[in-house]
PDB file of C-alpha atoms in Angstrom:
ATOM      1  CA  UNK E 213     -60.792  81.853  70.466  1.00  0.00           C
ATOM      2  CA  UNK E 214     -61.789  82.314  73.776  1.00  0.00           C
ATOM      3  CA  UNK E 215     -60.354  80.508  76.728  1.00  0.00           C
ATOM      4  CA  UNK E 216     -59.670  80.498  80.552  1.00  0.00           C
ATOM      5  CA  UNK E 217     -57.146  79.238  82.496  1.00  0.00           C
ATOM      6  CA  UNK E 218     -56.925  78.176  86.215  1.00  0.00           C
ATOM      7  CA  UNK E 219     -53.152  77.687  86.284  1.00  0.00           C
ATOM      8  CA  UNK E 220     -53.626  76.699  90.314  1.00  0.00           C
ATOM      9  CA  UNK E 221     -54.996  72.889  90.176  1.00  0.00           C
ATOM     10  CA  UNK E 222     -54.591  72.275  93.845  1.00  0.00           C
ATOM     11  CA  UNK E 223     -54.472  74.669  96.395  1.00  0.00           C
ATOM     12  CA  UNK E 224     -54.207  73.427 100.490  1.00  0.00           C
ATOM     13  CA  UNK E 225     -54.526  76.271 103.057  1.00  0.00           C
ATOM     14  CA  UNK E 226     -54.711  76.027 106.525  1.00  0.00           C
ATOM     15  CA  UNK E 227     -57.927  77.290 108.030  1.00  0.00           C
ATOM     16  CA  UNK E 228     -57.868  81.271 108.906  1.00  0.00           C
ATOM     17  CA  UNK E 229     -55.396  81.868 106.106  1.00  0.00           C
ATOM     18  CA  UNK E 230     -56.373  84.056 103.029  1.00  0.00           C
ATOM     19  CA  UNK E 231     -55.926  82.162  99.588  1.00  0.00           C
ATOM     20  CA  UNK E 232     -56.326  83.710  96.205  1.00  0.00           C
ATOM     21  CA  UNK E 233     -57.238  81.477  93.128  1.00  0.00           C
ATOM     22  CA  UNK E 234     -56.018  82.938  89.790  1.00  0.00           C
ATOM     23  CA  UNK E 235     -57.975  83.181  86.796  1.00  0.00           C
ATOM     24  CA  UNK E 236     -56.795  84.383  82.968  1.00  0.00           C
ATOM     25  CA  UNK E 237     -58.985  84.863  80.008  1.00  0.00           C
ATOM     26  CA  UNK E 238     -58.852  85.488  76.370  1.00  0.00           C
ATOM     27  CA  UNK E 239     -61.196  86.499  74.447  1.00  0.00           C
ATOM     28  CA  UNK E 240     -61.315  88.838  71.202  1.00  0.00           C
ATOM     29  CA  UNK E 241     -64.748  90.098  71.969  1.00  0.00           C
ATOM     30  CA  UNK E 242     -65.205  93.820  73.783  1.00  0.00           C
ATOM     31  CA  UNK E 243     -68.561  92.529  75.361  1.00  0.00           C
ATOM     32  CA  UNK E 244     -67.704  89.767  78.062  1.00  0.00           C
ATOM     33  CA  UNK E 245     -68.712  88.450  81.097  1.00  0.00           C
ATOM     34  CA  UNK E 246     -67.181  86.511  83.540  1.00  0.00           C
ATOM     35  CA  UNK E 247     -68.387  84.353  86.493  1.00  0.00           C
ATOM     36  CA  UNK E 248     -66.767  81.942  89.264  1.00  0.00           C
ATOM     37  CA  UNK E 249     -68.652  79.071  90.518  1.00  0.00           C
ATOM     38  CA  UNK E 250     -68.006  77.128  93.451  1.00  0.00           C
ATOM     39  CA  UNK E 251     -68.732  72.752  93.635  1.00  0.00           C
ATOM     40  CA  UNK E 252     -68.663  71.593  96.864  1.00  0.00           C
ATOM     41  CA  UNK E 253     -68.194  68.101  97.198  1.00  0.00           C
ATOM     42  CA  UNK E 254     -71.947  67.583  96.861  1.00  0.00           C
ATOM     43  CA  UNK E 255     -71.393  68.460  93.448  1.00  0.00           C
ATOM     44  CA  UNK E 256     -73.888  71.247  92.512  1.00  0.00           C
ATOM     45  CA  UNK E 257     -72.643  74.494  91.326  1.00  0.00           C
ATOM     46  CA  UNK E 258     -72.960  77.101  93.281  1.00  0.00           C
ATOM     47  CA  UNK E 259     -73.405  80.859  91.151  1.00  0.00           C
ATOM     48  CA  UNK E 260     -70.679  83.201  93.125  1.00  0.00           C
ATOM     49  CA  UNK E 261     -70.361  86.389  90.680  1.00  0.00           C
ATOM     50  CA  UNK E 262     -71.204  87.235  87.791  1.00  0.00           C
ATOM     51  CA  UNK E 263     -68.878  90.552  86.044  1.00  0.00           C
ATOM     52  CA  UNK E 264     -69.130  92.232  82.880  1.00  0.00           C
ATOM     53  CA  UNK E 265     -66.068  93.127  80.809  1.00  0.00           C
ATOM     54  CA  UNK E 266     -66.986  97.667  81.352  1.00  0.00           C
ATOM     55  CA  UNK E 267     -66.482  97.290  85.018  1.00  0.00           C
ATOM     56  CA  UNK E 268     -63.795  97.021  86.503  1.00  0.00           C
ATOM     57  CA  UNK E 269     -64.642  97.558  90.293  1.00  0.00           C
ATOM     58  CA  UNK E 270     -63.489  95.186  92.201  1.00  0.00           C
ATOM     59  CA  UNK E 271     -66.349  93.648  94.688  1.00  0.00           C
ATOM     60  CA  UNK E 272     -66.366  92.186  98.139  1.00  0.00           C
ATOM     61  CA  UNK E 273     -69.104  89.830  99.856  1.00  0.00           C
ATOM     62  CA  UNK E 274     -68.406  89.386 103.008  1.00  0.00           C
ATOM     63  CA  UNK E 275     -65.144  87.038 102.952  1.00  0.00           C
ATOM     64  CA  UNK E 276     -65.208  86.894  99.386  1.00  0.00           C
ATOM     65  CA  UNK E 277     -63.753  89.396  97.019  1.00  0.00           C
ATOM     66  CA  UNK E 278     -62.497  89.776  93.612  1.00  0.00           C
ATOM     67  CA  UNK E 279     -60.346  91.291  91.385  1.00  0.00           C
ATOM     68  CA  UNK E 280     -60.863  92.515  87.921  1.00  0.00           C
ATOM     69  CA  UNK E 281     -58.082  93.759  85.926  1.00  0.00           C
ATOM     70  CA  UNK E 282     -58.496  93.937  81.986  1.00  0.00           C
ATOM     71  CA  UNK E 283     -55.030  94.988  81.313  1.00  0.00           C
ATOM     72  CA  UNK E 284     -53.927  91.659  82.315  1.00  0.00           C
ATOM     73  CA  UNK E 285     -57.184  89.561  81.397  1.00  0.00           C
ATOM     74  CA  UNK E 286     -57.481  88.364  85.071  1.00  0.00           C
ATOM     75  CA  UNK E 287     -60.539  87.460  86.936  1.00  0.00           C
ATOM     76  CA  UNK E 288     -58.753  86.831  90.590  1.00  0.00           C
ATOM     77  CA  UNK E 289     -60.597  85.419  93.368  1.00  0.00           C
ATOM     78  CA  UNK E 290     -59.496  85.662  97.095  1.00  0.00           C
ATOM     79  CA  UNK E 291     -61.286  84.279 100.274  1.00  0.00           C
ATOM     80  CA  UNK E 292     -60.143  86.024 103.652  1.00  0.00           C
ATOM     81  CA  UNK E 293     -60.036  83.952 106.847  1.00  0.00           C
ATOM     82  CA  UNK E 294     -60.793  80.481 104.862  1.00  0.00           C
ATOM     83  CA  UNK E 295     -62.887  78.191 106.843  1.00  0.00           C
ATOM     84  CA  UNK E 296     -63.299  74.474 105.899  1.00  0.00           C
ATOM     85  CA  UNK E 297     -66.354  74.837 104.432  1.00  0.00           C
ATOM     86  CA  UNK E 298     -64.683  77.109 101.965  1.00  0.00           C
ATOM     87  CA  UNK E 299     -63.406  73.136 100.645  1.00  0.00           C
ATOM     88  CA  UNK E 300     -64.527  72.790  96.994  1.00  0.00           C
ATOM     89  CA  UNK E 301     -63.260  72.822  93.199  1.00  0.00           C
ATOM     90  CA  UNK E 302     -63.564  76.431  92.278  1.00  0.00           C
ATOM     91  CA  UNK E 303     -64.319  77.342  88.316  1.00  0.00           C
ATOM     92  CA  UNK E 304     -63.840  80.509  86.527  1.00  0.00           C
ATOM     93  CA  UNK E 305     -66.007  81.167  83.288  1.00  0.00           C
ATOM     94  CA  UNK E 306     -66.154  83.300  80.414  1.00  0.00           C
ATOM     95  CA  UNK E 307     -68.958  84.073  78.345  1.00  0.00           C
ATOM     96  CA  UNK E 308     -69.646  86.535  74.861  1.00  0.00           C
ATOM     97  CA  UNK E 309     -72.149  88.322  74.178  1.00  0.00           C
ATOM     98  CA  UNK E 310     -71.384  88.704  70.511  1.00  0.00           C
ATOM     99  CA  UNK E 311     -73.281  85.202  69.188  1.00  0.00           C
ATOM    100  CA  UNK E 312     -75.746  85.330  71.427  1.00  0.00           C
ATOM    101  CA  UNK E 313     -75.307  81.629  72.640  1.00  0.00           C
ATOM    102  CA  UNK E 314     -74.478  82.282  75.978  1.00  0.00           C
ATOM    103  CA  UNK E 315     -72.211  79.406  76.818  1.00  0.00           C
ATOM    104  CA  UNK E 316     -70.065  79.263  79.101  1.00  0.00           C
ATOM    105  CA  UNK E 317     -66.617  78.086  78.504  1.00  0.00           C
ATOM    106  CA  UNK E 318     -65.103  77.174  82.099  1.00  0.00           C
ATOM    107  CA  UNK E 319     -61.693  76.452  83.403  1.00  0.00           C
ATOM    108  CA  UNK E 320     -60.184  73.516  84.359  1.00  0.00           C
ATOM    109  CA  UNK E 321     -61.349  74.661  88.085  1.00  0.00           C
ATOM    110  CA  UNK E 322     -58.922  74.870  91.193  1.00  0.00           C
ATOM    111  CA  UNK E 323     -59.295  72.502  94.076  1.00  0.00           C
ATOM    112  CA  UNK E 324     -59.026  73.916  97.604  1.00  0.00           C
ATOM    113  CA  UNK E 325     -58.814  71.973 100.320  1.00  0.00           C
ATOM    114  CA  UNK E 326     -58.770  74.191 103.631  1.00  0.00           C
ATOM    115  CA  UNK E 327     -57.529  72.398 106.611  1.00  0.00           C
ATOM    116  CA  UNK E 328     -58.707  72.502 110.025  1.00  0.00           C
TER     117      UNK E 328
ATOM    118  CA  UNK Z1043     -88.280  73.430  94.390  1.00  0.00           C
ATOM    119  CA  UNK Z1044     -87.055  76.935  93.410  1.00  0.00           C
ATOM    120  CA  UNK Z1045     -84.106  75.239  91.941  1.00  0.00           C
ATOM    121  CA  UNK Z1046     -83.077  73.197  88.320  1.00  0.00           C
ATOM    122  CA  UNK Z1047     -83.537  69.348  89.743  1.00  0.00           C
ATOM    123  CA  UNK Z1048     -81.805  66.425  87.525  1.00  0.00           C
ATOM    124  CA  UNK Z1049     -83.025  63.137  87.253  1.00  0.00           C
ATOM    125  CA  UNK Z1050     -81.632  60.011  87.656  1.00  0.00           C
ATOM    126  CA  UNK Z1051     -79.158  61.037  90.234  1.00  0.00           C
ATOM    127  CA  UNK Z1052     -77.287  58.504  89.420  1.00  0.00           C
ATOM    128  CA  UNK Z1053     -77.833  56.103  86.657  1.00  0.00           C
ATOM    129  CA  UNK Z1054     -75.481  53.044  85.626  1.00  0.00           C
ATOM    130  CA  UNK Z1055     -75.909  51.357  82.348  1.00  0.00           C
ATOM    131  CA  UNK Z1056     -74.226  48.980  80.249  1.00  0.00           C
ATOM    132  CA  UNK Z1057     -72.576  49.825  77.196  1.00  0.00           C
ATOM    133  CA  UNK Z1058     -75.095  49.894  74.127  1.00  0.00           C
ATOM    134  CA  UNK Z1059     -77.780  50.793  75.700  1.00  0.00           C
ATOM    135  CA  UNK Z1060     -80.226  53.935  75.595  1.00  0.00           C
ATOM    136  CA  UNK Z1061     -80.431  56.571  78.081  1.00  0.00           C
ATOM    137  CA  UNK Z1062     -82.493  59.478  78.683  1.00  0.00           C
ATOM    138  CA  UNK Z1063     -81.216  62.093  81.282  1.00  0.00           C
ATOM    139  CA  UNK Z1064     -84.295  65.144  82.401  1.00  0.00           C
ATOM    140  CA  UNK Z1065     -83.723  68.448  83.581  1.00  0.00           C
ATOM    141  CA  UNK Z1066     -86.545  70.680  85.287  1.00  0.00           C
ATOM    142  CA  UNK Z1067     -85.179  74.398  84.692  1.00  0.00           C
ATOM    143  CA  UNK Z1068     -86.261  76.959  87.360  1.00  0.00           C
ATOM    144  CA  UNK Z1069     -89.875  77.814  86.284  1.00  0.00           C
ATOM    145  CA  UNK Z1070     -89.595  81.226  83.810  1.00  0.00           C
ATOM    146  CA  UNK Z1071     -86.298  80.394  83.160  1.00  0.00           C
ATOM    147  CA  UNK Z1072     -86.004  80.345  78.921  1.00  0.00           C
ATOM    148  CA  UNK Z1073     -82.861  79.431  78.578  1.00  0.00           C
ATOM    149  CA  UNK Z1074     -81.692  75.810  79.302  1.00  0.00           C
ATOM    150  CA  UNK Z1075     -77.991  74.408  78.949  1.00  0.00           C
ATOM    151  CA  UNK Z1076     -76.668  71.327  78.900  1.00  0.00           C
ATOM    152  CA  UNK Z1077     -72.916  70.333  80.103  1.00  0.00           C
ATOM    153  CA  UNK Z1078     -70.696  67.284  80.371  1.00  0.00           C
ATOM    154  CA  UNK Z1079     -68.148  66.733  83.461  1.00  0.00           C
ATOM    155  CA  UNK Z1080     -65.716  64.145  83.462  1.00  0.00           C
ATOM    156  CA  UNK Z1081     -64.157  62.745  86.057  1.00  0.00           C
ATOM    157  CA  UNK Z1082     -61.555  65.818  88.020  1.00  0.00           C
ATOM    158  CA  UNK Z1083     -62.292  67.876  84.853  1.00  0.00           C
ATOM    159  CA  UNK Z1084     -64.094  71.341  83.756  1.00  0.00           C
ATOM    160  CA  UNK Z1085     -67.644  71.566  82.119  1.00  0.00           C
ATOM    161  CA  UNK Z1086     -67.987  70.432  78.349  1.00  0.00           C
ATOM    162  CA  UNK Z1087     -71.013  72.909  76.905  1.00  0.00           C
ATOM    163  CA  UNK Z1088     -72.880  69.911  75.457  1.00  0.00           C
ATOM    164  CA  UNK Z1089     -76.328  72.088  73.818  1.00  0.00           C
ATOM    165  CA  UNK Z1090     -78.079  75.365  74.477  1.00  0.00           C
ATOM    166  CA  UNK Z1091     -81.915  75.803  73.782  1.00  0.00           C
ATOM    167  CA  UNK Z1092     -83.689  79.046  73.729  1.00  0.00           C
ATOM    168  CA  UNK Z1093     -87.489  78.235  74.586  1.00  0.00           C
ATOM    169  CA  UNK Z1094     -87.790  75.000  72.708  1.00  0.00           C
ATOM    170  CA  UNK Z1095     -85.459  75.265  69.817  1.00  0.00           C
ATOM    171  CA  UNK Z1096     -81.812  74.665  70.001  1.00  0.00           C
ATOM    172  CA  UNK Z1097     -79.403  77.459  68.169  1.00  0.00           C
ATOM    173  CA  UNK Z1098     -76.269  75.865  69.699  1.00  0.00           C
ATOM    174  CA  UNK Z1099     -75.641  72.406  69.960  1.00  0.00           C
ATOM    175  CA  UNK Z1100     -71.936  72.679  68.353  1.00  0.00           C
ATOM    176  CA  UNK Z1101     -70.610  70.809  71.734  1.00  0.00           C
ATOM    177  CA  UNK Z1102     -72.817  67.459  71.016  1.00  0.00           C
ATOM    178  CA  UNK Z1103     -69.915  64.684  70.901  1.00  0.00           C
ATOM    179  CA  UNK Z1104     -71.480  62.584  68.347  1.00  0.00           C
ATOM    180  CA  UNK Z1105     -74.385  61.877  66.756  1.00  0.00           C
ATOM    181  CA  UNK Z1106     -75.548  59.602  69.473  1.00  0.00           C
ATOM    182  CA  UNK Z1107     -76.375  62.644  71.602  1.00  0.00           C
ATOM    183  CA  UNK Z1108     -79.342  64.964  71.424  1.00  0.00           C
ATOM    184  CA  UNK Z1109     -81.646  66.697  73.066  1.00  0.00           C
ATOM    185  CA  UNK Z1110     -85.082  68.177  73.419  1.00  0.00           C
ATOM    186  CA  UNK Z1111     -87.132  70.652  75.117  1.00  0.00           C
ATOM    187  CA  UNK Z1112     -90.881  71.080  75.162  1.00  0.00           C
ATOM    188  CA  UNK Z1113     -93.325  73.719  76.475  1.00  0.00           C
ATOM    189  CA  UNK Z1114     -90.177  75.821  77.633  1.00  0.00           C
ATOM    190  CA  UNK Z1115     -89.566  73.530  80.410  1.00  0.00           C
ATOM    191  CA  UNK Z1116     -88.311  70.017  80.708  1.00  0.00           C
ATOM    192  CA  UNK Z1117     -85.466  69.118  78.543  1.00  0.00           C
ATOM    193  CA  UNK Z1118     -84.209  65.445  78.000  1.00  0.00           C
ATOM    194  CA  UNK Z1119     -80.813  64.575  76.751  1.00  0.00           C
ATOM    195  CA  UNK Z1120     -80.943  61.527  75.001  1.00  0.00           C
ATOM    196  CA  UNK Z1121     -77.690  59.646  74.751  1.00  0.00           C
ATOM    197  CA  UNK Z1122     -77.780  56.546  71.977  1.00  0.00           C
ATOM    198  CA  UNK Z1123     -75.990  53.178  72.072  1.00  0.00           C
ATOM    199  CA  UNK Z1124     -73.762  54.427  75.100  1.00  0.00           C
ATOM    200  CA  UNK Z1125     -70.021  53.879  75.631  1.00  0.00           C
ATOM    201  CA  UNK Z1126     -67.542  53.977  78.535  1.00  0.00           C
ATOM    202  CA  UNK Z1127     -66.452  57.588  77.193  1.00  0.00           C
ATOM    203  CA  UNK Z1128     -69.835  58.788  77.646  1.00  0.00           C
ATOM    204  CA  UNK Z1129     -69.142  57.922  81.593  1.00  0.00           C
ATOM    205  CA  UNK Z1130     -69.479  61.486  83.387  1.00  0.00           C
ATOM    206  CA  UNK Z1131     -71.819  63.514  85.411  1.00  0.00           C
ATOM    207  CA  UNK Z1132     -74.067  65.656  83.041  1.00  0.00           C
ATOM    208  CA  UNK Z1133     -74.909  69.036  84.703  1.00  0.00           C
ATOM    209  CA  UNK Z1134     -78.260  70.818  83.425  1.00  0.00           C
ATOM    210  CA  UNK Z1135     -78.509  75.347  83.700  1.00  0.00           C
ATOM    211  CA  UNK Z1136     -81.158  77.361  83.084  1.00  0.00           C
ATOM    212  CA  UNK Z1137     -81.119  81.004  83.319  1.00  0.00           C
ATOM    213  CA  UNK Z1138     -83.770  83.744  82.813  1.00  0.00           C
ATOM    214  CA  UNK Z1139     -84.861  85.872  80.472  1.00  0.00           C
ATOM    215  CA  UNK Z1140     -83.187  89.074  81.215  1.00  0.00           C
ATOM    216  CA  UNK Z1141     -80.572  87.830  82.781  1.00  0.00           C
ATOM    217  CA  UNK Z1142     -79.467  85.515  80.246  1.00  0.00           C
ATOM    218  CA  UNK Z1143     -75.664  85.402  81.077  1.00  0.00           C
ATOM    219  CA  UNK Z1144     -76.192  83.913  84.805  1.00  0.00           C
ATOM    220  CA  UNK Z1145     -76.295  80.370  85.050  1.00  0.00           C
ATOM    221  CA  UNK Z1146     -78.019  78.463  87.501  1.00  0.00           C
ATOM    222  CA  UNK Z1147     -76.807  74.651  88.166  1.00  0.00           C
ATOM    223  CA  UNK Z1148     -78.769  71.526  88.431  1.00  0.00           C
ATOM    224  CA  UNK Z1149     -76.994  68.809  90.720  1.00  0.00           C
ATOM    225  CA  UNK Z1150     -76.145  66.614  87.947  1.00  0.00           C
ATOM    226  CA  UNK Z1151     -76.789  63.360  86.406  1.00  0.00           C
ATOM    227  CA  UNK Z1152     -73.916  60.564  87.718  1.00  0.00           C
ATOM    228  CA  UNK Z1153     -73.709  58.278  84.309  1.00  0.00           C
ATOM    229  CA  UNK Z1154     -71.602  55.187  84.850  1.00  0.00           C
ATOM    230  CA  UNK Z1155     -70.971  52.872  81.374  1.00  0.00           C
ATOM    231  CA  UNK Z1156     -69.864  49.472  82.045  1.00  0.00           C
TER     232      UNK Z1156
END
């Protein structure tokens, strides 16, 4: 069965500081993809990434960067230099390519609050 | 717009009634998804339609929810004889044809049951 998990509920940083939200996955399918969305308070999802399951490179944009690592099913997201607009609920998704449906099935999403 | 708009924004309703929630998708976009967020919690994958038919809808709650989609474009989600469970904000996605595993996110219908 596939699942994610955002172990990190909360997360308070103090502006400037670099914060990391943690993401884990299961899935038995070799075809995956994996995303993280943002929700500001305005609530609209905001597409950040989008990663399929044969690379592995990790990727920076600008203060953003992440870090894919199969052999421990993580999908790790960092922000350098946080600013407070950086505030939102943060979700990590999976999604299979085997049936085709192309759901996602999100975490619980992290809340970071980034303080001025 | 360029992007998927939602409406009612917000809609309050008492419990029993009928409600209809509509999602534009970006224009070209096939796919459309619909999704259910309660209240500090993740998304719920409600129903998925590709064009106008519907291969995935294992997420609807009950039979009081459905959902439609005509002419590849506006889908409505339909929620029957509503109860204070069914309180959430329900997100619409649409994404495009050969791209089909990105997402984009509508702002979201507010439902409040009373």
């Amino acid at each position: 069965a596939q699942k994610v998990t955002q172990a990190q509920t909360e997360i308070s940083v103090v502006e400037k500081e670099d914060v990391t939200l943690d993401c884990v996955y299961e899935t038995r399918d070799t075809t995956y993809y994996l995303f993280w969305y943002k929700q500001p308070p305005s609530g609209e999802l905001v597409f950040l990434i989008r990663r399929n399951s044969f690379d592995e490179q990790n990727e920076i944009s600008g203060r953003y960067s992440w870090n894919f690592q199969k052999s421990t099913s993580s999908f790790n997201f960092t922000i350098t230099a946080s600013q407070v607009v950086d505030s939102a609920v943060y979700f990590c998704a999976l999604s299979e390519a085997r049936t085709g449906a192309n759901n996602l099935f999100f975490g619980t999403g992290t809340r970071l609050t980034v303080i001025p | 717009g360029a992007g998927v708009s939602q409406s009612p924004s917000n809609k309050v309703t008492e419990k029993g009634k009928d409600v209809e929630l509509r999602c534009d998708p970006i224009s070209g976009h096939t796919a459309l998804y619909w999704y259910r967020q309660r209240l500090g919690q993740g998304l719920e994958f409600l129903i998925y339609f590709q064009g106008n038919s519907a291969p995935d809808k294992s997420g609807l709650p009950s039979d009081r929810f459905s959902a439609e989609r005509t002419g590849e474009s506006v889908s409505t989600l339909t929620i029957q004889r509503t109860q204070q469970e069914d309180s959430a904000v329900y997100l619409c996605a649409s994404s495009p044809p050969l791209f089909t595993d990105t997402q984009y996110f509508g702002p979201g219908t507010r439902l409040t049951v009373l």
